[in-house]
Coordinates of C-alpha atoms and ligand atoms in Angstrom, one line a residue:
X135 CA 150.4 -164.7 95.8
X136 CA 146.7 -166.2 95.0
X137 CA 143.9 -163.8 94.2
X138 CA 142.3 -165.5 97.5
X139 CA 145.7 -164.2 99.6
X140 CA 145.7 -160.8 98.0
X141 CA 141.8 -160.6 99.2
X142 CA 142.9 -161.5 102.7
X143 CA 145.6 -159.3 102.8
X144 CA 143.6 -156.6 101.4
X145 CA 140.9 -157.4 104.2
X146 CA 143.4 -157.2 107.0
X147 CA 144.3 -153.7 105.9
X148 CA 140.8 -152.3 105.8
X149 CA 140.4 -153.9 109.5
X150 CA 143.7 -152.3 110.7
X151 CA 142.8 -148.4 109.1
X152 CA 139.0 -148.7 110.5
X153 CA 140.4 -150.1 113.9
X154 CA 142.2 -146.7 114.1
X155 CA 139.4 -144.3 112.2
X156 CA 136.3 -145.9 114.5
X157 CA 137.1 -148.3 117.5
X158 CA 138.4 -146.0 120.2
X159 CA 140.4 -148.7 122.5
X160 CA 140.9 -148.9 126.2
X161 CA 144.1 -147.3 127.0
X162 CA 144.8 -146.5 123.7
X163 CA 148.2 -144.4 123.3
X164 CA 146.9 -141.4 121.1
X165 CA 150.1 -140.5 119.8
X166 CA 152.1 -143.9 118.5
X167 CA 148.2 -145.9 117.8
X168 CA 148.2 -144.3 114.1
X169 CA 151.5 -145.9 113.5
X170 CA 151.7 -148.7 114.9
X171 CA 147.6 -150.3 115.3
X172 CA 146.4 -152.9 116.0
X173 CA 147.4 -157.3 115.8
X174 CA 144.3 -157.9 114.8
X175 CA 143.1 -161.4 116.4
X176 CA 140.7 -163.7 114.3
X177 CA 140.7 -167.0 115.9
X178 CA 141.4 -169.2 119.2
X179 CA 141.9 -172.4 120.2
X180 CA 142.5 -173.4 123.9
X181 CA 145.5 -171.6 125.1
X182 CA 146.4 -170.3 121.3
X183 CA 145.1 -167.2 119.4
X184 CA 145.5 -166.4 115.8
X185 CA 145.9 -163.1 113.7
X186 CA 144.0 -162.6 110.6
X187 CA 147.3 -163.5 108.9
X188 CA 147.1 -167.2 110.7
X189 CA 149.8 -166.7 112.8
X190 CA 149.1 -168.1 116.1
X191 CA 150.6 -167.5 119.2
X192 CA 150.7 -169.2 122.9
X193 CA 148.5 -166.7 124.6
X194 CA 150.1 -166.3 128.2
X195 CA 148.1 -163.8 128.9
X196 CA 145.1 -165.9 128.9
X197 CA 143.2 -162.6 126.8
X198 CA 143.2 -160.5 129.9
X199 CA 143.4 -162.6 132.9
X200 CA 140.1 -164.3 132.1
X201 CA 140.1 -167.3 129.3
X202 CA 140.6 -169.8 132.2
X203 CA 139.0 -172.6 130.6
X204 CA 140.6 -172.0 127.4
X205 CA 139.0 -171.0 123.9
X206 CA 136.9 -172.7 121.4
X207 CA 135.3 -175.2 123.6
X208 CA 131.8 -176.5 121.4
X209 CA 130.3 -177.3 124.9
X210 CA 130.1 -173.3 125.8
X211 CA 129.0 -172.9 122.0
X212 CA 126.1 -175.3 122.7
X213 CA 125.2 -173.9 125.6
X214 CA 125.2 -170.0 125.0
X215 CA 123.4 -171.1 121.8
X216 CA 120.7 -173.2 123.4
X217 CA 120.0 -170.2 126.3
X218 CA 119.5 -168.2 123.2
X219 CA 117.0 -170.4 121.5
X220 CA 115.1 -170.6 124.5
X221 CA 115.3 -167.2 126.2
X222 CA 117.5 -164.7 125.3
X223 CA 116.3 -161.8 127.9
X224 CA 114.3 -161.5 130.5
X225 CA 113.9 -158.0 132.8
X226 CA 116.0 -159.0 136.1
X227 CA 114.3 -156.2 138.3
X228 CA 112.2 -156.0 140.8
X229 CA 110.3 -159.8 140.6
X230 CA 111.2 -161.4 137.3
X231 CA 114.1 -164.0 137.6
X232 CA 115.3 -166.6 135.0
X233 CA 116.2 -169.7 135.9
X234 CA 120.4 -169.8 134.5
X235 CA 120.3 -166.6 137.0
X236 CA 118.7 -168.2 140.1
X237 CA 121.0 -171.5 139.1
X238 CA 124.2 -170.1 139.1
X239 CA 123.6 -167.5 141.9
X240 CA 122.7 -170.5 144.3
X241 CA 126.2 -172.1 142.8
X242 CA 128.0 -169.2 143.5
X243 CA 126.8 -169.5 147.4
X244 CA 128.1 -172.6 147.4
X245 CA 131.4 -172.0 146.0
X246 CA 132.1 -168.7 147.9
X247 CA 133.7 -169.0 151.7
X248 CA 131.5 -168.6 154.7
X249 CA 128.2 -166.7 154.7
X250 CA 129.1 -165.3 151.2
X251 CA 125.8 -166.4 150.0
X252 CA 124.0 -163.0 147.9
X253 CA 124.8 -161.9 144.6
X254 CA 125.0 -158.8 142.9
X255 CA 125.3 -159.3 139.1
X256 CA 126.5 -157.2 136.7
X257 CA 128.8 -157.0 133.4
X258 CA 131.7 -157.0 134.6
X259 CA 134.6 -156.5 136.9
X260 CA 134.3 -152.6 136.9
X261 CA 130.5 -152.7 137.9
X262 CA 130.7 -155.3 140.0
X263 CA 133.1 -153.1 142.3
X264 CA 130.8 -150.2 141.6
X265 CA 128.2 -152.5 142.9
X266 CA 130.0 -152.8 145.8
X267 CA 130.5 -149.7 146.3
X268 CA 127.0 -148.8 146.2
X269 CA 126.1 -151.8 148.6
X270 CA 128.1 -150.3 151.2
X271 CA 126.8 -146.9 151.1
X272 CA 123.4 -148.2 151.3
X273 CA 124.2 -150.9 154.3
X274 CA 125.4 -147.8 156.6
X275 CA 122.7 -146.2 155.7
X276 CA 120.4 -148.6 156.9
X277 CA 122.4 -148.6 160.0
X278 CA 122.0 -145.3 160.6
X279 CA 125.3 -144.7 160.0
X280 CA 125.5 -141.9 157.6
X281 CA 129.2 -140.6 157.9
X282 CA 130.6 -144.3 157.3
X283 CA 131.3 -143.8 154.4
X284 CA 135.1 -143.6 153.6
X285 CA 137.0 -146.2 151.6
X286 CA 140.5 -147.2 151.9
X287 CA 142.3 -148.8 149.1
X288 CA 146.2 -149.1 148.0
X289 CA 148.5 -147.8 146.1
X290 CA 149.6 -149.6 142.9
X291 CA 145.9 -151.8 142.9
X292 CA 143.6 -151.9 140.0
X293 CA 139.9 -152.0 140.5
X294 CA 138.1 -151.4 137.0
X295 CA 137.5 -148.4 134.6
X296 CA 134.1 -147.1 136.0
X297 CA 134.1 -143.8 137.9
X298 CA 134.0 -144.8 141.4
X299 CA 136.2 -148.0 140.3
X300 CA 138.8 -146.2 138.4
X301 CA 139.5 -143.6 142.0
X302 CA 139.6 -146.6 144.4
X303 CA 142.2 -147.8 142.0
X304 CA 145.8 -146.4 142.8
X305 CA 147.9 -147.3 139.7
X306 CA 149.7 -143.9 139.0
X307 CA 149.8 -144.5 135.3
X308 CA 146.1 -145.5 135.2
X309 CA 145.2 -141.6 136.7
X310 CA 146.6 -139.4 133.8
X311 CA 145.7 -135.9 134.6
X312 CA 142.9 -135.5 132.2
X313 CA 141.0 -137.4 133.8
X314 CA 139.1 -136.3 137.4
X315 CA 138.8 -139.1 139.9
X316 CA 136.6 -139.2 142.6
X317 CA 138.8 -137.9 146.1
X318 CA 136.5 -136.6 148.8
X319 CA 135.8 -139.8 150.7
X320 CA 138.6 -142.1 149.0
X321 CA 142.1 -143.0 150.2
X322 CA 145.2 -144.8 149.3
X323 CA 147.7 -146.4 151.7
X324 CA 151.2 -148.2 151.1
X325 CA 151.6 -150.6 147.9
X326 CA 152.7 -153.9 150.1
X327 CA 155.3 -154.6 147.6
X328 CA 158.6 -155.8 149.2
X329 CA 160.9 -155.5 146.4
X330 CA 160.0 -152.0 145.9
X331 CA 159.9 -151.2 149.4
X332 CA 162.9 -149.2 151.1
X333 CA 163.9 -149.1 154.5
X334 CA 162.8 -152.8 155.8
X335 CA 165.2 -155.1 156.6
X336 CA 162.8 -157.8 157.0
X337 CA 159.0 -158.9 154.5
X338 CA 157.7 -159.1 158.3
X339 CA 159.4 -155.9 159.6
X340 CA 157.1 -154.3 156.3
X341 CA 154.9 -156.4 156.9
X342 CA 153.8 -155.0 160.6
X343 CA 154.4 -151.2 158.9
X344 CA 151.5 -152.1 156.4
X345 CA 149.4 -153.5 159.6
X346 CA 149.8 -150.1 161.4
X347 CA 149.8 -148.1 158.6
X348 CA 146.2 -149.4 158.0
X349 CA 145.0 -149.0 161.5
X350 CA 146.4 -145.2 161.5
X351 CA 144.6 -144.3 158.5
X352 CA 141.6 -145.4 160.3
X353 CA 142.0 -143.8 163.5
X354 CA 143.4 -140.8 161.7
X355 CA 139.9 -140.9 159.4
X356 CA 137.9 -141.8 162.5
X357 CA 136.3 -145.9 162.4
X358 CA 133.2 -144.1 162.3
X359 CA 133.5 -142.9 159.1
X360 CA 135.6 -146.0 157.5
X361 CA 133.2 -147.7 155.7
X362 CA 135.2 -150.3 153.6
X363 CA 138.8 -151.6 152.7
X364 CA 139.1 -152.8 148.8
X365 CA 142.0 -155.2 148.0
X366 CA 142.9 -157.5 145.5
X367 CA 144.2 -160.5 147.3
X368 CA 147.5 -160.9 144.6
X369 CA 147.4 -157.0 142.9
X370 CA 146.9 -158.0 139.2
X371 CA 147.5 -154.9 136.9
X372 CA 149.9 -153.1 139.3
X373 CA 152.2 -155.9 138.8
X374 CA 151.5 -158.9 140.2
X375 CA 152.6 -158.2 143.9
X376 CA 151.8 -160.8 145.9
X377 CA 151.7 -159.2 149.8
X378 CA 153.8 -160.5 153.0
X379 CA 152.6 -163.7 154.1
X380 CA 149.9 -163.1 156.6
X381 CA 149.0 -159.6 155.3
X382 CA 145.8 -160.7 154.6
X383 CA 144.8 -162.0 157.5
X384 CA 145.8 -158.9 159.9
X385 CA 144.6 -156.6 158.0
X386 CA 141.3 -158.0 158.2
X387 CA 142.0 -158.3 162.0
X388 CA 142.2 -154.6 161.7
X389 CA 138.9 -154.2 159.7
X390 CA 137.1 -156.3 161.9
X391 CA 138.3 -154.2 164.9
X392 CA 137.3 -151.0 163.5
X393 CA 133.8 -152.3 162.2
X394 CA 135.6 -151.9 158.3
X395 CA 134.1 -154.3 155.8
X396 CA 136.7 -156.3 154.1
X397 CA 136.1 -156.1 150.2
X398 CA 138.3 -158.5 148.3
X399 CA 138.5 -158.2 144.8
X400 CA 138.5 -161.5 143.3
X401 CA 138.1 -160.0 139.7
X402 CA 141.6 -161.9 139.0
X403 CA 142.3 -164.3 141.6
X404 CA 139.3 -166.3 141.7
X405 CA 137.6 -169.1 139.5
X406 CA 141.5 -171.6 139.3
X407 CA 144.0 -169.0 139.1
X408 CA 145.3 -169.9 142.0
X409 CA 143.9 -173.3 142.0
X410 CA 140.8 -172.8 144.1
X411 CA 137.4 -171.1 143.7
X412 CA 138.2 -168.4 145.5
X413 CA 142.0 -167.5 147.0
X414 CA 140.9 -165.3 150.2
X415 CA 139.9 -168.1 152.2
X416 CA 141.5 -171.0 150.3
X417 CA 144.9 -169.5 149.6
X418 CA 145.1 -166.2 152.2
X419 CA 142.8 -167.8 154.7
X420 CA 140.8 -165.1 155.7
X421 CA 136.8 -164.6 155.4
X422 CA 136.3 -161.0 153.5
X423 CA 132.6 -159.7 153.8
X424 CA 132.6 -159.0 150.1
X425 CA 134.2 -160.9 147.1
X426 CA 134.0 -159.5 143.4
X427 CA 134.5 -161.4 140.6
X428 CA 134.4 -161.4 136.8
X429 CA 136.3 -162.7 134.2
X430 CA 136.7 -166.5 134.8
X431 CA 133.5 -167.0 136.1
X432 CA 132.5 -166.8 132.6
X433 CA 135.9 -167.6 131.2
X434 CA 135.8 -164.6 129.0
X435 CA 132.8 -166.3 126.5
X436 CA 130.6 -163.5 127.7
X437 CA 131.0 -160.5 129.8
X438 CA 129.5 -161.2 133.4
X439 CA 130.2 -160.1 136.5
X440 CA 129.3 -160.6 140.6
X441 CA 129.5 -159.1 144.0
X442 CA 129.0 -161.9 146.5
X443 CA 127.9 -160.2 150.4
X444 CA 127.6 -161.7 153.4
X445 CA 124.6 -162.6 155.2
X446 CA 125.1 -159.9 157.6
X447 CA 124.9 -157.7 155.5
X448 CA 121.7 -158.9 153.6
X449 CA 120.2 -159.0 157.5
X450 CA 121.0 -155.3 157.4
X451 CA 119.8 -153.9 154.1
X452 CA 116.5 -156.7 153.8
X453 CA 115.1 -156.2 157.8
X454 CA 111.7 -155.9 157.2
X455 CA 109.1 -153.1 158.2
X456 CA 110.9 -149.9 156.2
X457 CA 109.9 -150.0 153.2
X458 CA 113.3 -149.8 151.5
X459 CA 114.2 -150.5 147.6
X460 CA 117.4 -151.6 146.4
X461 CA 117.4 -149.0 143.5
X462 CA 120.6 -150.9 142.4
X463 CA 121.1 -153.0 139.4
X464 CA 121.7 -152.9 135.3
X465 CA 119.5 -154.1 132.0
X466 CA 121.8 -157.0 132.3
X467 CA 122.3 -158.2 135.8
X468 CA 121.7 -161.7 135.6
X469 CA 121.6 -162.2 131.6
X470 CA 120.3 -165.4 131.4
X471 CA 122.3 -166.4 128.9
X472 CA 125.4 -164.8 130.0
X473 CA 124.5 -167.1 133.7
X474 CA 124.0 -170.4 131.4
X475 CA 127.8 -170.1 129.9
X476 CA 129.3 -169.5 133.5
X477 CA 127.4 -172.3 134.9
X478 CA 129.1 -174.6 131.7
X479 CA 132.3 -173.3 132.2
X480 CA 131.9 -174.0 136.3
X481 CA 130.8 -177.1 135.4
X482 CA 133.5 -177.7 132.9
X483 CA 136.3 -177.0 135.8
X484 CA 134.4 -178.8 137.9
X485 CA 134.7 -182.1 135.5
X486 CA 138.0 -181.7 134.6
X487 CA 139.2 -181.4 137.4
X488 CA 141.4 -178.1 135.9
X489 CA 142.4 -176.5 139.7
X490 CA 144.6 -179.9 140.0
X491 CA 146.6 -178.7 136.8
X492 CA 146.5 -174.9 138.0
X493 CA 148.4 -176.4 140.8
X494 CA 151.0 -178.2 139.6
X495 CA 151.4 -176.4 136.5
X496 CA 151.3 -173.4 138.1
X497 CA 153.8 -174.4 140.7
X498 CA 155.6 -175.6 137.9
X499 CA 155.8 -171.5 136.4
X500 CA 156.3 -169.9 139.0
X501 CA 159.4 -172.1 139.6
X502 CA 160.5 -172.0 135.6
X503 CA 159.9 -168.6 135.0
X504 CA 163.4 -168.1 138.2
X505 CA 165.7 -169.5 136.3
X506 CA 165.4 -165.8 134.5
X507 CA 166.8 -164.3 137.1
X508 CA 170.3 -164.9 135.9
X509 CA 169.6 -162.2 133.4
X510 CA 171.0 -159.1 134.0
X511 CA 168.1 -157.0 133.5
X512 CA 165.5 -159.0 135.3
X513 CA 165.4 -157.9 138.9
X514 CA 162.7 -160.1 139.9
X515 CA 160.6 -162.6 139.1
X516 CA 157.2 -163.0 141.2
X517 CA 153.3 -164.3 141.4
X518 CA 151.8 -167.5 142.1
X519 CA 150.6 -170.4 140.1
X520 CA 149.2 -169.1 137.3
X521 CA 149.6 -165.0 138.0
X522 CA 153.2 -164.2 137.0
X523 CA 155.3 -161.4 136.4
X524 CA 159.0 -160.7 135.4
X525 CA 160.2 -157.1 136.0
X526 CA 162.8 -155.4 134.2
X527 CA 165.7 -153.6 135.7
X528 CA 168.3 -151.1 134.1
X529 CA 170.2 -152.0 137.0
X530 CA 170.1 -155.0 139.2
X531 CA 172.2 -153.7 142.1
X532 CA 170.1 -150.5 142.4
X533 CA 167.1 -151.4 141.0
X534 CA 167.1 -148.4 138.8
X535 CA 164.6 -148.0 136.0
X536 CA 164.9 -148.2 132.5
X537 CA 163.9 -144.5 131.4
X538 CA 160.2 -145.1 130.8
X539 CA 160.7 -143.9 127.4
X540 CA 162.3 -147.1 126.1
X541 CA 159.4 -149.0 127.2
X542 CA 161.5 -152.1 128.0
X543 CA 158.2 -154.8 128.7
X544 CA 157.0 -153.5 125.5
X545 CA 160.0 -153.9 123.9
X546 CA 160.0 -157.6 124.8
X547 CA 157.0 -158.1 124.6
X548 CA 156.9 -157.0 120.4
X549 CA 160.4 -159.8 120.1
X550 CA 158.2 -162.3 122.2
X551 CA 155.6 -161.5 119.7
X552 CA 156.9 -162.6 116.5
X553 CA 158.1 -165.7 118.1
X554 CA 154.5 -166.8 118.8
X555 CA 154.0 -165.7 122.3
X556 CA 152.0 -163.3 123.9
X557 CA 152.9 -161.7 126.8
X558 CA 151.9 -158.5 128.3
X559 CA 153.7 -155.2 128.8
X560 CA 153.3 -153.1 131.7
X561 CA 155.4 -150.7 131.7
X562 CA 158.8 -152.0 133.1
X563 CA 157.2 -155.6 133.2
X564 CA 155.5 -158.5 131.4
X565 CA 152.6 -160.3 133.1
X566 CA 151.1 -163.3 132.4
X567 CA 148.2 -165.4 133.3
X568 CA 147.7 -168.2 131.3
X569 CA 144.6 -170.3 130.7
X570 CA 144.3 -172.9 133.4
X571 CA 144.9 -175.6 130.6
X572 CA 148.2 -174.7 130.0
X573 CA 150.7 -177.6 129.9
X574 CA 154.6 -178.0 131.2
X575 CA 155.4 -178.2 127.6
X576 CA 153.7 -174.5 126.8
X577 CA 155.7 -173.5 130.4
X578 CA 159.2 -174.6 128.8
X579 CA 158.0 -172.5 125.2
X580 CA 156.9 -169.6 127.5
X581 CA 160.5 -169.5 129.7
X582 CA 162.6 -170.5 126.6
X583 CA 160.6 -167.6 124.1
X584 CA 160.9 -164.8 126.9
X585 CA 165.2 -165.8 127.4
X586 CA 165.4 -165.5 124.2
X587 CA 164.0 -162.4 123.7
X588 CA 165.2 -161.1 126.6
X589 CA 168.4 -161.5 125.6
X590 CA 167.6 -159.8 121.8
X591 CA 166.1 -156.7 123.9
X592 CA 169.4 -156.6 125.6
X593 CA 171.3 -156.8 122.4
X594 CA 169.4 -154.0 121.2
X595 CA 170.1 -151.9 124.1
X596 CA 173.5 -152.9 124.4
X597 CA 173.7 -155.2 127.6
X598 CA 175.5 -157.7 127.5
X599 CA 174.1 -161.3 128.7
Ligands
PLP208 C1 141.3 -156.8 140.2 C2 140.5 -156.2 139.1 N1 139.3 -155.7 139.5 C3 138.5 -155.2 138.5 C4 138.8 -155.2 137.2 C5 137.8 -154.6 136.2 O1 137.2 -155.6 135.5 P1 136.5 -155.3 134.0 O2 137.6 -154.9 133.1 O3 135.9 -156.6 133.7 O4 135.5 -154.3 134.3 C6 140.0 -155.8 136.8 C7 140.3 -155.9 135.4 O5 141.4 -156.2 135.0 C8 140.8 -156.3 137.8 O6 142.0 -156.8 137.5

């Protein structure tokens, strides 16, 4: 070994002990973190990452749902850099604007369905929900509607890490008991997941249960103190479960009824996932009063986030004559340079055409990614285009668990690992969501790589294949 290698190697270890003695990590797992640490990631390009030893990897996970345009790209270098140069900050309250803000706030009204056209910015996909949140609260209040202020959500979705995000969120594991959540004006109704589901004998049978269910939990609240329904179009975190076909679409019907705003959270879905801006009205075909998004907007270059309204509701909360503020809003909404990399990367998808490949590449996945079903521990394979998810069975015929102590995506996950591809574990399943880049050749790597270590994770636990 070379005195440079020793250095490096050296290098890595200090990295991995001060990962553990300083950098506290989202959902870290306090008791096996001292062990095992950290892969500790030093480079990218397009769809594959590198550790600081140079290995590199396919990165199906696309970082977290949010390298759409793929890494590395000079272009967004250039143009982060030049914002800088020019004007790194600039106070977005009250009557200071920058023009990257103003630019891609007007794009954003374009791309967004229907009378979408106002944007709330902030850092992320967490705040931008919170933003939301805070939007409807002050929209009844300008109504006069002062007790219309409950929210119903799902079980199983994810909506971010803030306060008010992490309690509209229903992921069980997500609400360990140390942690309080928010309760007194938030509620959770049925995960629409048809595998998981017991008692249907039909998706359309379950789905009119999750259409009724809905409405009852609004009468049962009262409409006039529902204020909003939040719902990822495809839930992401919770395990990729894409709804009944048409779910979308009544349940809005139901919202609409009831005077409910529709709140879709786009934080995944949106900017070519599915192969379109945005899926509620391109793929779900229903017009929500609220989107959210984050993450590929700016491709994961720089943290950004938006909550695009309706212009009803900016009729509502702007009427003119009361004197209101909109005391709502963060340091960074609209950081100008944050807006100059997502209008490069729009403009990059926009020039190369990359929803065309999310199509048939995705199609191409989704279709792929079955031929694992012969496996006897995958139960089921599901998503669409690029938002996919295998889940692990101990038992195909009964869909029993594995005992969540052998951490079977994990498991996986560690053999996909040290053959060069990331995917990631969530509990009993691996998801992935791969840049929007990705090829058919990287598809066959992905399906072969997860067989294959499918089948060693198997070995290990004494299936047979
Ligand atoms: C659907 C959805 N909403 C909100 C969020 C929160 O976004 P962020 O982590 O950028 O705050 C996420 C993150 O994964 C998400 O998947």
């Amino acid at each position: 070994m070379s005195e440079n290698d020793n250095n490096k190697t050296n290098f890595a270890k200090d990295i991995w002990q001060k990962d553990q003695d300083h950098f506290t990590h989202p959902w870290q797992l306090f008791d096996s973190f001292p062990q095992e640490g950290s892969l500790i990631m030093d480079r990218a390009e397009g769809a594959y990452v590198f550790d600081l030893e140079g290995n590199r990897y396919l990165d199906s996970v696309g970082g977290l749902w949010c390298t759409n345009i793929g890494q590395g790209r000079e272009e967004m270098a250039d143009a982060i850099a030049e914002q800088v140069k020019k004007l790194a900050y600039a106070s977005p309250f009250v009557d200071i604007t920058t023009v990257p803000a103003v630019q891609l706030a007007s794009k954003l009204a374009d791309l967004a369905p229907g009378s979408l056209n106002h944007v709330l910015y902030s850092c992320g996909g967490s705040t931008a929900i919170d933003s939301a949140y805070r939007l409807i609260q002050y929209y009844q209040n300008c109504r006069g509607l002062h007790e219309k202020k409950h929210v119903i959500a799902r079980d199983g979705s994810y909506h971010g890490s803030t306060y008010v995000a992490m309690s509209i969120g229903g992921k069980k594991g997500d609400h360990p008991p140390e942690f309080d959540y928010k309760n007194d004006n938030i509620h959770h109704i049925s995960n629409p997941n048809f595998y998981r589901s017991s008692g249907y004998s039909s998706e359309q049978e379950f789905l009119d249960f999750l259409v009724e269910e809905l409405e009852q939990k609004i009468l049962q609240l009262g409409a006039d103190k529902v204020a909003a329904f939040f719902a990822e179009p495809i839930l992401g975190a919770g395990g990729v479960i894409v709804p009944p076909a048409g779910y979308h679409q009544r349940t809005h019907e139901v919202c609409k009824k009831h005077d409910v705003l529709y709140v879709s959270d786009e934080v995944v879905t949106a900017f070519g996932r599915l192969g379109h801006w945005f899926a509620s009205d391109a793929v779900f075909g229903f017009q929500p009063d609220i989107i959210t998004c984050a993450k590929g907007l700016s491709s994961g270059y720089l943290p950004l986030g938006a909550t695009i309204y309706s212009e009803e509701i900016h009729a509502v909360i702007s009427e003119q004559g009361h004197g209101r503020y909109f005391a709502q809003g963060y340091t960074y909404s609209g950081h100008p340079v944050c807006c100059a990399a997502a209008l490069k990367n729009i403009e990059i998808m926009e020039r190369e055409n990359m929803f065309e490949n999310a199509r048939t590449v995705g199609d191409y996945f989704g279709e792929q990614l079955k031929s694992l079903l012969d496996l006897p521990i995958v139960g089921e394979v599901r998503g669409y285009r690029l938002m996919q998810c295998v889940e692990f069975v101990a038992n195909k015929d009964s869909k029993a668990d594995f005992d969540e102590s052998i951490d079977i995506g994990k498991i996986i996950s560690d053999i996909a690992d040290s053959k060069g591809l990331l995917v990631r574990p969530i509990v009993n399943l691996n998801v992935m969501s791969p840049p929007l880049i990705i090829t058919k050749d990287d598809v066959d790597f992905i399906v072969r790589t997860l067989r294959e270590s499918i089948i060693e994770a198997m070995d290990s636990l004494g299936y047979s294949a």
